[in-house]
PDB file of C-alpha atoms and ligand atoms in Angstrom:
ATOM      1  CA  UNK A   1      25.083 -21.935 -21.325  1.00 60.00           C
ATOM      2  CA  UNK A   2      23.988 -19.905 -18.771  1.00 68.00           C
ATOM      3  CA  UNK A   3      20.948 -20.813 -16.536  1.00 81.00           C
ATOM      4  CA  UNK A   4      17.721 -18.847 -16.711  1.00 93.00           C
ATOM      5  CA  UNK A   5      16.805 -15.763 -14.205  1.00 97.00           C
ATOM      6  CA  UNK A   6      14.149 -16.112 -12.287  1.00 98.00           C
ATOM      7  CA  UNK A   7      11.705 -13.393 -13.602  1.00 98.00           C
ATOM      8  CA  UNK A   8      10.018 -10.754 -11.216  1.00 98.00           C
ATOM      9  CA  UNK A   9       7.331  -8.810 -11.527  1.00 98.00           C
ATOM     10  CA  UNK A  10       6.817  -4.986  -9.013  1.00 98.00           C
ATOM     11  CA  UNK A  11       4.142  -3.890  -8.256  1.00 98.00           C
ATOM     12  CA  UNK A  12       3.655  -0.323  -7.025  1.00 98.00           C
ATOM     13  CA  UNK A  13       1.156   2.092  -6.960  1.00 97.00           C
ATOM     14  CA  UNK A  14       3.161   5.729  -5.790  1.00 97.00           C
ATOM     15  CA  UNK A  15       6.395   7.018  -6.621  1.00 97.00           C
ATOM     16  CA  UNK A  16       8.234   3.864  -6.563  1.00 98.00           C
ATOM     17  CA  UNK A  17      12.248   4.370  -5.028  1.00 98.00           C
ATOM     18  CA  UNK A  18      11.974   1.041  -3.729  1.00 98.00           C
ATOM     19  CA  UNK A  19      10.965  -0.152  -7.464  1.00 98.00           C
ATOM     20  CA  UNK A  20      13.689   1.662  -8.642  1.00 98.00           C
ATOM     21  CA  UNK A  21      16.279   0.277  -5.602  1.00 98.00           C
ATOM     22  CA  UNK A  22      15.317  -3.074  -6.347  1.00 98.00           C
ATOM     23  CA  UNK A  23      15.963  -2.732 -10.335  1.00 98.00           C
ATOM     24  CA  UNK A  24      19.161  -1.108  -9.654  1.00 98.00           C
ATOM     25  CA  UNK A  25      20.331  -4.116  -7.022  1.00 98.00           C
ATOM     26  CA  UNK A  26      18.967  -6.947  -9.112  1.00 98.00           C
ATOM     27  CA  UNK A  27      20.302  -5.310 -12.679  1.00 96.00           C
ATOM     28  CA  UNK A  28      23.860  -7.245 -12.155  1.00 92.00           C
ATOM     29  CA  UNK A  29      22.223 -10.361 -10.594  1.00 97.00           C
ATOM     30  CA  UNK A  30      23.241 -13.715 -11.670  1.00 97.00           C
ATOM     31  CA  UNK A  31      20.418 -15.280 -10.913  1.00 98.00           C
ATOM     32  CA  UNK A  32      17.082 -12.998 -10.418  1.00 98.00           C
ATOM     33  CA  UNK A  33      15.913 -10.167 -12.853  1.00 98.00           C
ATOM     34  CA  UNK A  34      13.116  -7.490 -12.318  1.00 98.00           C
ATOM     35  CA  UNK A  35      11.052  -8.149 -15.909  1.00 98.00           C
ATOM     36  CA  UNK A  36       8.218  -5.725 -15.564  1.00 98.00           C
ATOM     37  CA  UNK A  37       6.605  -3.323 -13.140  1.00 98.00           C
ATOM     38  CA  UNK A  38       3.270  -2.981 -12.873  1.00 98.00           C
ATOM     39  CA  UNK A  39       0.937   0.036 -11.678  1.00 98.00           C
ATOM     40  CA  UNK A  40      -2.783   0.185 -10.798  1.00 98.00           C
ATOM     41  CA  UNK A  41      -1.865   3.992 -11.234  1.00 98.00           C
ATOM     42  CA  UNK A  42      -1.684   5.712 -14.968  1.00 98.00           C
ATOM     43  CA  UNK A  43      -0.404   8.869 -12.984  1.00 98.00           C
ATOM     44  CA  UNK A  44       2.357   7.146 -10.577  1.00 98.00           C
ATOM     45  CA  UNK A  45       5.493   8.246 -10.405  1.00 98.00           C
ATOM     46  CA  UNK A  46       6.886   4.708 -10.704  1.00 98.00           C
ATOM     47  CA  UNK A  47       6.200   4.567 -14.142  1.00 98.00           C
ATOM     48  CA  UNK A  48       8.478   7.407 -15.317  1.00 98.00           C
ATOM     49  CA  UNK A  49      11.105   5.370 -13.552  1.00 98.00           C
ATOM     50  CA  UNK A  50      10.270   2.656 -15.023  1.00 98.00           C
ATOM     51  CA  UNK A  51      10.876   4.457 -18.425  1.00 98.00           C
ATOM     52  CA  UNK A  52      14.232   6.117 -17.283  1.00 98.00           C
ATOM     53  CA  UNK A  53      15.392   2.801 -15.933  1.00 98.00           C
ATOM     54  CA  UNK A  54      14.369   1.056 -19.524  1.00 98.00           C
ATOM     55  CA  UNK A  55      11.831  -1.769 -18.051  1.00 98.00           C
ATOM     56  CA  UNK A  56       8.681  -2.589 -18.994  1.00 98.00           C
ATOM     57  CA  UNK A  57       5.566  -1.089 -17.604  1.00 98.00           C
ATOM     58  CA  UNK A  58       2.345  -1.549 -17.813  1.00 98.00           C
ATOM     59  CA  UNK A  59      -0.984  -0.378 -15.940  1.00 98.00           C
ATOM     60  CA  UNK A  60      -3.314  -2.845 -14.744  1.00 98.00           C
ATOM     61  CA  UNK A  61      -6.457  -1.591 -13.543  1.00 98.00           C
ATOM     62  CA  UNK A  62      -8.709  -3.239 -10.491  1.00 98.00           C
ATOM     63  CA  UNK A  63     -10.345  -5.320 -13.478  1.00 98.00           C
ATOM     64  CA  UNK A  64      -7.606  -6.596 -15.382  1.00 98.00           C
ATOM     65  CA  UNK A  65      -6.682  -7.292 -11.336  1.00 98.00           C
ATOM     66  CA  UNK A  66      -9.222  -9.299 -10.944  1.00 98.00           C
ATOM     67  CA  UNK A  67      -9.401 -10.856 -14.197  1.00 98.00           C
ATOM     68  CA  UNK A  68      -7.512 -13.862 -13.609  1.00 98.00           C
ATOM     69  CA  UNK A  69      -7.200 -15.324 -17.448  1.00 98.00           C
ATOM     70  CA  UNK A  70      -5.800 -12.334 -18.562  1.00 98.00           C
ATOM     71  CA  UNK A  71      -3.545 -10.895 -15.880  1.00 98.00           C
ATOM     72  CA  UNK A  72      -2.166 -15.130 -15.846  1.00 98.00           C
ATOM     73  CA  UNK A  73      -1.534 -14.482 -19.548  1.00 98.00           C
ATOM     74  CA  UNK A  74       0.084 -11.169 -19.722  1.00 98.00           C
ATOM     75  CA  UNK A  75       2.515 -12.307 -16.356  1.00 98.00           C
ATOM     76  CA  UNK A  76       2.674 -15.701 -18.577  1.00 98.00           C
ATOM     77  CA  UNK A  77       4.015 -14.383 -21.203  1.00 97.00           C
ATOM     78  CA  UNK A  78       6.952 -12.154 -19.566  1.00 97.00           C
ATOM     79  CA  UNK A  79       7.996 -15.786 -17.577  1.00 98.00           C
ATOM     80  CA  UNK A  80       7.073 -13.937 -13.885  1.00 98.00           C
ATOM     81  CA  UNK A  81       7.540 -16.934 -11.079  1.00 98.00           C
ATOM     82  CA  UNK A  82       7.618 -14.580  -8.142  1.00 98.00           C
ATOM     83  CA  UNK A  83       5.585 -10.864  -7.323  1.00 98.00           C
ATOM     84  CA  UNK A  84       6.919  -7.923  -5.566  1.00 98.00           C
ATOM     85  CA  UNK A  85       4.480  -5.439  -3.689  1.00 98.00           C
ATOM     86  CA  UNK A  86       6.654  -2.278  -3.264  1.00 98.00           C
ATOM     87  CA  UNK A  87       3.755   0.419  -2.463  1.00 96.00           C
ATOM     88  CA  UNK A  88       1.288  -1.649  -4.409  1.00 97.00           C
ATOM     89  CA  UNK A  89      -2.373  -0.269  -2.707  1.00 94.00           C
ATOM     90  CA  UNK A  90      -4.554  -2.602  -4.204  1.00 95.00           C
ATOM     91  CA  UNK A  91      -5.344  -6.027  -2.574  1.00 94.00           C
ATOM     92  CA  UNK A  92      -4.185  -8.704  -4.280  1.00 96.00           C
ATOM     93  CA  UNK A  93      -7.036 -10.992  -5.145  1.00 97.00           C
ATOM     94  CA  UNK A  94      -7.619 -14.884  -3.640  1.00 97.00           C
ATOM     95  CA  UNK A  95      -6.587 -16.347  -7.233  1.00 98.00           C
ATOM     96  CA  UNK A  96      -3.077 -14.738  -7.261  1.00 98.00           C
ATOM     97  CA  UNK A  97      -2.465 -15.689  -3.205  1.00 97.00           C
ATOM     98  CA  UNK A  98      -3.299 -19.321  -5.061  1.00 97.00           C
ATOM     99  CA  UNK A  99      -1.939 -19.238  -8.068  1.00 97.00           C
ATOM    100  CA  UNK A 100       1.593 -17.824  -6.858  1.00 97.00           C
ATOM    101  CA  UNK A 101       1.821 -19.627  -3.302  1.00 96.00           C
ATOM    102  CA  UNK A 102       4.393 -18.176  -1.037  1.00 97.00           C
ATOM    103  CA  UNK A 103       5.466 -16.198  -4.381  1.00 98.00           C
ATOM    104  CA  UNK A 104       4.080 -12.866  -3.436  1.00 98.00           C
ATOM    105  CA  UNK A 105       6.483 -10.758  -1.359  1.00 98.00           C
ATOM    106  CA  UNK A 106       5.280  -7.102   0.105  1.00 97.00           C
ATOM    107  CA  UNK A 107       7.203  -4.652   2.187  1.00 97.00           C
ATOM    108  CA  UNK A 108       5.228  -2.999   4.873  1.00 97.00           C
ATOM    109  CA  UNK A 109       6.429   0.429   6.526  1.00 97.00           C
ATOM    110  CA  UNK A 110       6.130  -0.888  10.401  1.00 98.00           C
ATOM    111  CA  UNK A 111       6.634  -3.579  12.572  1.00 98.00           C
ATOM    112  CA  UNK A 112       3.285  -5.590  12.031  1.00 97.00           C
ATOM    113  CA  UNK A 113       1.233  -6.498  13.676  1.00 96.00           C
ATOM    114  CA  UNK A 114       1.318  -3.175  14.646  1.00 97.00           C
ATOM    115  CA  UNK A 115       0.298  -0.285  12.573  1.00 97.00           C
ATOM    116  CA  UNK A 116      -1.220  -2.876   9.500  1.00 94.00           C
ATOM    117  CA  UNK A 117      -4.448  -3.545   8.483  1.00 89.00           C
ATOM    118  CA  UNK A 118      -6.565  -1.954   5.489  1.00 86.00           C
ATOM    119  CA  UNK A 119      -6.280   1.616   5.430  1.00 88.00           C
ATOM    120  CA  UNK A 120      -2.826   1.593   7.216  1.00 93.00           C
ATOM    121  CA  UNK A 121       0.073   3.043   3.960  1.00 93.00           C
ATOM    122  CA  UNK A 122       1.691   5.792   3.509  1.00 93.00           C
ATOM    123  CA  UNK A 123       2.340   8.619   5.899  1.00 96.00           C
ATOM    124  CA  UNK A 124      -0.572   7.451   8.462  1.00 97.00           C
ATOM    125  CA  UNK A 125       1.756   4.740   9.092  1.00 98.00           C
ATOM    126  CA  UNK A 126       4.210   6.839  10.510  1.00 98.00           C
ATOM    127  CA  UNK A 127       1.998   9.032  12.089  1.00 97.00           C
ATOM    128  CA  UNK A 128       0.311   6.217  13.995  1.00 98.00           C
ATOM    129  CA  UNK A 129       3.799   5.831  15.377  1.00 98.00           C
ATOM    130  CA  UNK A 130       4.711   8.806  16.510  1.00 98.00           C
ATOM    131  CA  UNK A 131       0.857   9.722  17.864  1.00 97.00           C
ATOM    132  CA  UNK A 132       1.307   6.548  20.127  1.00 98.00           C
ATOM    133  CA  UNK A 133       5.174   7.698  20.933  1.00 97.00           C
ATOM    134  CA  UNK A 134       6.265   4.223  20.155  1.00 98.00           C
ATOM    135  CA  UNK A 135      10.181   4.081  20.954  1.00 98.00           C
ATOM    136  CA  UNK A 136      11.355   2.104  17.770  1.00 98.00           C
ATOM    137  CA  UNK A 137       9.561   0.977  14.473  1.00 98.00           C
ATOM    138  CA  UNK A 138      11.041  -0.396  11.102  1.00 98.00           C
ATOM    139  CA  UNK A 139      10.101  -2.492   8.379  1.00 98.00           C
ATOM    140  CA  UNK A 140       8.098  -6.143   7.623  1.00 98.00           C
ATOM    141  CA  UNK A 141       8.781  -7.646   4.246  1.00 98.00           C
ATOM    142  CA  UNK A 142       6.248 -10.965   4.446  1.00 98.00           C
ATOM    143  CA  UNK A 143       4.394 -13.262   2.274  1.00 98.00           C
ATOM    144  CA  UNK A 144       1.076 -11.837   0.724  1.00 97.00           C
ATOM    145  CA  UNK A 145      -2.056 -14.153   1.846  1.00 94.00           C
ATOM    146  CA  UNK A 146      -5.647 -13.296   1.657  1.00 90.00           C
ATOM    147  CA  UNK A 147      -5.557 -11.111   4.505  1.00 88.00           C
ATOM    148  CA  UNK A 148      -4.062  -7.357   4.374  1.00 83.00           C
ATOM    149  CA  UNK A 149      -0.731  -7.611   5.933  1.00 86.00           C
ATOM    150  CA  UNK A 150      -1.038 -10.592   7.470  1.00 89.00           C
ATOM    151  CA  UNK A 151       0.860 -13.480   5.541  1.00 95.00           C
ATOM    152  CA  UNK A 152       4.358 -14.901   7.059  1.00 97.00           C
ATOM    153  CA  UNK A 153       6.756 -12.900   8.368  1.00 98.00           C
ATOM    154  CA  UNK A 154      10.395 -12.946   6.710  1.00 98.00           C
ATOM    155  CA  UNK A 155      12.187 -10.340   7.947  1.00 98.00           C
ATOM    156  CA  UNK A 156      11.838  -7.151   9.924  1.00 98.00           C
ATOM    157  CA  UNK A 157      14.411  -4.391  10.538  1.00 98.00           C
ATOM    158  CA  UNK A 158      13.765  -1.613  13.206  1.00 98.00           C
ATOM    159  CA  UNK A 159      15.133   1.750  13.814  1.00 98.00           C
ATOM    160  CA  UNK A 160      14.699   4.151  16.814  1.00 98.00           C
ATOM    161  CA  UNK A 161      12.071   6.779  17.325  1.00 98.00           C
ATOM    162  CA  UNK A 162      13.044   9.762  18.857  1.00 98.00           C
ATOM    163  CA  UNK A 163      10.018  12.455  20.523  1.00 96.00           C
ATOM    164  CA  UNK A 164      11.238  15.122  18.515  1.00 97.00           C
ATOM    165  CA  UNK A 165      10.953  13.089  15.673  1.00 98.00           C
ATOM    166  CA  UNK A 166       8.208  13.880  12.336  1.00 98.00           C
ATOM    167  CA  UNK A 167       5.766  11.815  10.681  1.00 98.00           C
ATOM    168  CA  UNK A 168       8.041  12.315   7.638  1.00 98.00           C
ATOM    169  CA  UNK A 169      11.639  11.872   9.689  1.00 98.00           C
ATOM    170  CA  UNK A 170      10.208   8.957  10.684  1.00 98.00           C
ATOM    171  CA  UNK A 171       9.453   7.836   7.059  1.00 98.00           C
ATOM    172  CA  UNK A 172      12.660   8.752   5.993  1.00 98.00           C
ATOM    173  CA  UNK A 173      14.473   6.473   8.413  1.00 98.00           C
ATOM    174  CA  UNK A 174      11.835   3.338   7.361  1.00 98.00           C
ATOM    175  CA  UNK A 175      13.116   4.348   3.797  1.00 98.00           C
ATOM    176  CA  UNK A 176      16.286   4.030   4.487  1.00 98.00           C
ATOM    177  CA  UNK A 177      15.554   0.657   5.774  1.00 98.00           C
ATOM    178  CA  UNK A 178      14.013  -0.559   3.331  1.00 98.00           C
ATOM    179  CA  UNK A 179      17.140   0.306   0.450  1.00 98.00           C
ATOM    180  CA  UNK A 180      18.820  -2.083   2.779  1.00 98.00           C
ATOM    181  CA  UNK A 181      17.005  -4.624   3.241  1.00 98.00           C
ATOM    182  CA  UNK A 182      14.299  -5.685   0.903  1.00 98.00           C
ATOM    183  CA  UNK A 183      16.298  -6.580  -2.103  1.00 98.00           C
ATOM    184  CA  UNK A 184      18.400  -9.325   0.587  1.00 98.00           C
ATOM    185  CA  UNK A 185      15.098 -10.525   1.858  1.00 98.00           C
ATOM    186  CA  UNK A 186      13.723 -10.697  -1.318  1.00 98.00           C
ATOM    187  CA  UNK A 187      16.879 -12.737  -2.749  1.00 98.00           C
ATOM    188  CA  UNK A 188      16.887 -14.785  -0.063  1.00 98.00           C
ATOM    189  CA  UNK A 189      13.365 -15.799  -0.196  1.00 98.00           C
ATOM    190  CA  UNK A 190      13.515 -16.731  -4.019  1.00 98.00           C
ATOM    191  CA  UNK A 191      16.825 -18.506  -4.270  1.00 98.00           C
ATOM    192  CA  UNK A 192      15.650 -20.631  -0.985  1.00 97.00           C
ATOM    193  CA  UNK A 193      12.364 -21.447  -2.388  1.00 97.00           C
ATOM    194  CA  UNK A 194      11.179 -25.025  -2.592  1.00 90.00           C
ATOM    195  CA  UNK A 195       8.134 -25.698  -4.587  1.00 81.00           C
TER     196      UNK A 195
HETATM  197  C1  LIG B   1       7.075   2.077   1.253  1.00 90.94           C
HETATM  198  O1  LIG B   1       7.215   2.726   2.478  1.00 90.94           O
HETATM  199  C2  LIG B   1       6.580   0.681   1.454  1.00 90.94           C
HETATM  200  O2  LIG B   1       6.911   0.139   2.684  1.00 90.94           O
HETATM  201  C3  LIG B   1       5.092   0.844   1.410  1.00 90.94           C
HETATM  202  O3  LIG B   1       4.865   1.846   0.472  1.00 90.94           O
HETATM  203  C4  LIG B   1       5.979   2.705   0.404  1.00 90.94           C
HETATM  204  C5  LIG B   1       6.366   2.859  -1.032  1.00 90.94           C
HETATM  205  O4  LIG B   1       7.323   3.865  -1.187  1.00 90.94           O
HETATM  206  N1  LIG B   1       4.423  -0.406   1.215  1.00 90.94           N
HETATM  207  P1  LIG B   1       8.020   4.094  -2.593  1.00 90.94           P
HETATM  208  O5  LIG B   1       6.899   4.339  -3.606  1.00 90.94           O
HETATM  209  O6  LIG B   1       8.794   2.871  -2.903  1.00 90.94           O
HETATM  210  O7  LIG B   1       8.879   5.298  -2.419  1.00 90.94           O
END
């Protein structure tokens, strides 16, 4: 018989192409499958995906965020073992950081430390970049912790940054990035893992 996939739960808060990149990379996997996604966001583009892509969806609000009986039931129930932050713009609360250990995975759009912190997503991101004509940037997929953006580092990727360069060419190059790369880092994290 074949062995059980490891569950995984996105969430994302936007439009969601790297929700939708990861489904379409894991949907052949032997040995990891993306279960649900999840948005704090009733109007996000991520859940029409979602729909198109035929996985489940759901909405959970700050309170059902922060409502740890609950939220452990619902991800309970669908067998998650590991989270994915892919645009997720809520922070996660202390009892998930404890209660999935080294099991929460985000993707940030820059090299951190630099450019993270609360209030650093999106396009300001990439405008911070190109304000303080930074010569490269890239990508930081790391371990969630209590702190925003501030949890171990697993992998970062980096691209150049040219002066002639937009907020938004600069985004699309970090995009492109992280197609490539966070599905890998996110395999390789899981299958490696050692409880
Ligand atoms: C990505 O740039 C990711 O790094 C950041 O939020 C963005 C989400 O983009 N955390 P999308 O919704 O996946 O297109």
């Amino acid at each position: 018989m074949a062995a059980e996939k490891i569950n995984i739960a996105v969430f994302a808060s936007g439009s969601g192409s790297n929700a939708e990149n990861l489904v379409h990379y894991f949907k052949n996997h032997d040995a990891i499958h993306v279960k649900i996604i999840i948005s704090n966001n009733p109007s996000a583009g991520v859940l029409e995906r979602a729909k198109r892509l035929g996985i489940t969806s759901m909405i959970v609000d700050k309170e059902l965020l922060h409502n740890e009986h609950a939220l452990t039931a619902i991800l309970d129930e669908q067998n998650i073992k590991f989270i994915v932050l892919a645009g997720f713009l809520l922070k996660i609360p202390d009892w998930m950081v404890r209660r999935y250990k080294d099991k929460i995975i985000n993707i940030h759009p820059s090299l951190l430390p630099k450019y993270g912190g609360k209030g650093m997503y999106g396009i300001r991101v990439h405008e911070a970049v190109r304000e303080a004509r930074e010569y490269e940037t890239g990508i930081t997929v790391h371990l969630v912790n209590e702190h925003y953006d501030e949890g171990r580092i697993l992998m970062q990727a980096k691209c150049k940054v040219t002066e002639d360069m937009s907020a938004e060419d600069i985004a699309e190059k970090v995009h492109a990035l992280e197609y490539s790369y966070f599905p890998v880092a996110i395999a390789h994290h899981i299958l490696n893992f050692r409880d």
